[in-house]
GROMACS .gro file of C-alpha atoms in nm:
model
   91
    1MET     CA    1  -0.957  -0.224  -1.064
    2ASN     CA    2  -0.644  -0.416  -0.975
    3GLN     CA    3  -0.572  -0.495  -0.611
    4HIS     CA    4  -0.217  -0.533  -0.484
    5ASN     CA    5  -0.086  -0.651  -0.146
    6ILE     CA    6   0.234  -0.479  -0.042
    7THR     CA    7   0.444  -0.482   0.274
    8ILE     CA    8   0.663  -0.185   0.361
    9GLU     CA    9   0.942  -0.191   0.618
   10ALA     CA   10   1.050   0.152   0.738
   11ARG     CA   11   1.230   0.326   1.022
   12PHE     CA   12   0.979   0.440   1.282
   13CYS     CA   13   0.936   0.815   1.313
   14PRO     CA   14   0.618   1.012   1.384
   15GLU     CA   15   0.568   1.133   1.027
   16ILE     CA   16   0.650   0.818   0.826
   17LEU     CA   17   0.293   0.687   0.808
   18GLU     CA   18   0.168   1.024   0.684
   19ARG     CA   19   0.440   1.037   0.416
   20ILE     CA   20   0.360   0.687   0.290
   21LEU     CA   21  -0.014   0.757   0.277
   22ARG     CA   22   0.045   1.084   0.092
   23VAL     CA   23   0.253   0.910  -0.176
   24ILE     CA   24  -0.016   0.642  -0.218
   25ARG     CA   25  -0.287   0.906  -0.262
   26HIS     CA   26  -0.083   1.126  -0.496
   27ARG     CA   27  -0.007   0.828  -0.723
   28GLY     CA   28  -0.377   0.751  -0.764
   29PHE     CA   29  -0.408   0.442  -0.545
   30HIS     CA   30  -0.689   0.372  -0.299
   31ILE     CA   31  -0.627   0.193   0.032
   32CYS     CA   32  -0.854  -0.109   0.083
   33SER     CA   33  -0.692  -0.232   0.406
   34MET     CA   34  -0.397  -0.143   0.626
   35ASN     CA   35  -0.219  -0.298   0.925
   36MET     CA   36   0.089  -0.158   1.102
   37ASN     CA   37   0.317  -0.321   1.360
   38ILE     CA   38   0.611  -0.166   1.545
   39THR     CA   39   0.906  -0.405   1.577
   40GLU     CA   40   1.154  -0.432   1.864
   41SER     CA   41   1.423  -0.273   1.648
   42ASN     CA   42   1.224   0.053   1.624
   43ASN     CA   43   1.100  -0.016   1.270
   44ILE     CA   44   0.749  -0.053   1.137
   45ASN     CA   45   0.599  -0.321   0.916
   46LEU     CA   46   0.309  -0.181   0.719
   47SER     CA   47   0.085  -0.424   0.529
   48LEU     CA   48  -0.142  -0.262   0.272
   49THR     CA   49  -0.394  -0.369   0.014
   50VAL     CA   50  -0.424  -0.097  -0.248
   51SER     CA   51  -0.631  -0.074  -0.565
   52SER     CA   52  -0.585   0.120  -0.885
   53GLN     CA   53  -0.578   0.082  -1.259
   54ARG     CA   54  -0.230   0.234  -1.259
   55PRO     CA   55   0.079   0.011  -1.263
   56LEU     CA   56   0.211  -0.090  -0.921
   57GLU     CA   57   0.567  -0.010  -1.030
   58LEU     CA   58   0.471   0.358  -1.033
   59LEU     CA   59   0.383   0.344  -0.665
   60CYS     CA   60   0.677   0.125  -0.558
   61SER     CA   61   0.933   0.347  -0.731
   62GLN     CA   62   0.803   0.652  -0.545
   63LEU     CA   63   0.784   0.477  -0.208
   64THR     CA   64   1.146   0.361  -0.231
   65LYS     CA   65   1.252   0.724  -0.269
   66LEU     CA   66   1.133   0.802   0.085
   67ALA     CA   67   1.438   0.826   0.312
   68ASP     CA   68   1.296   0.614   0.595
   69VAL     CA   69   1.166   0.327   0.377
   70ALA     CA   70   1.399   0.026   0.404
   71GLY     CA   71   1.217  -0.215   0.173
   72ILE     CA   72   0.900  -0.302  -0.014
   73GLN     CA   73   0.761  -0.649  -0.087
   74VAL     CA   74   0.477  -0.731  -0.323
   75SER     CA   75   0.307  -1.050  -0.204
   76HIS     CA   76   0.066  -1.109  -0.492
   77GLN     CA   77  -0.172  -0.932  -0.721
   78GLN     CA   78  -0.542  -0.986  -0.770
   79LYS     CA   79  -0.748  -0.856  -1.055
   80GLU     CA   80  -1.102  -0.780  -0.949
   81LYS     CA   81  -1.388  -0.589  -1.089
   82LEU     CA   82  -1.492  -0.421  -0.765
   83ARG     CA   83  -1.800  -0.250  -0.904
   84PHE     CA   84  -1.920  -0.575  -1.060
   85MET     CA   85  -1.870  -0.765  -0.734
   86ASN     CA   86  -2.052  -0.496  -0.536
   87ALA     CA   87  -2.342  -0.510  -0.781
   88LEU     CA   88  -2.365  -0.888  -0.745
   89SER     CA   89  -2.367  -0.873  -0.366
   90ALA     CA   90  -2.648  -0.617  -0.372
   91MET     CA   91  -2.876  -0.863  -0.560
   0.00000   0.00000   0.00000
């Protein structure tokens, strides 16, 4: 599976996190890690590591359609065989 690190800046409202997570799930991505900070300007910065075999562009194009999302940044991509790595660590 491919892992991708993305950062999302959005306007803070009670339902924005739920909307973002729903889009991620519906597009076939799994969340590996997540960190959210609320800024002084009433926005949120959401840092996510997601994994999927699907192209990241599919997810980013859907996230940008959300009304409260101001921007998305992709920091870098990693290609990992998660099952293989888990099998090695179990030995």
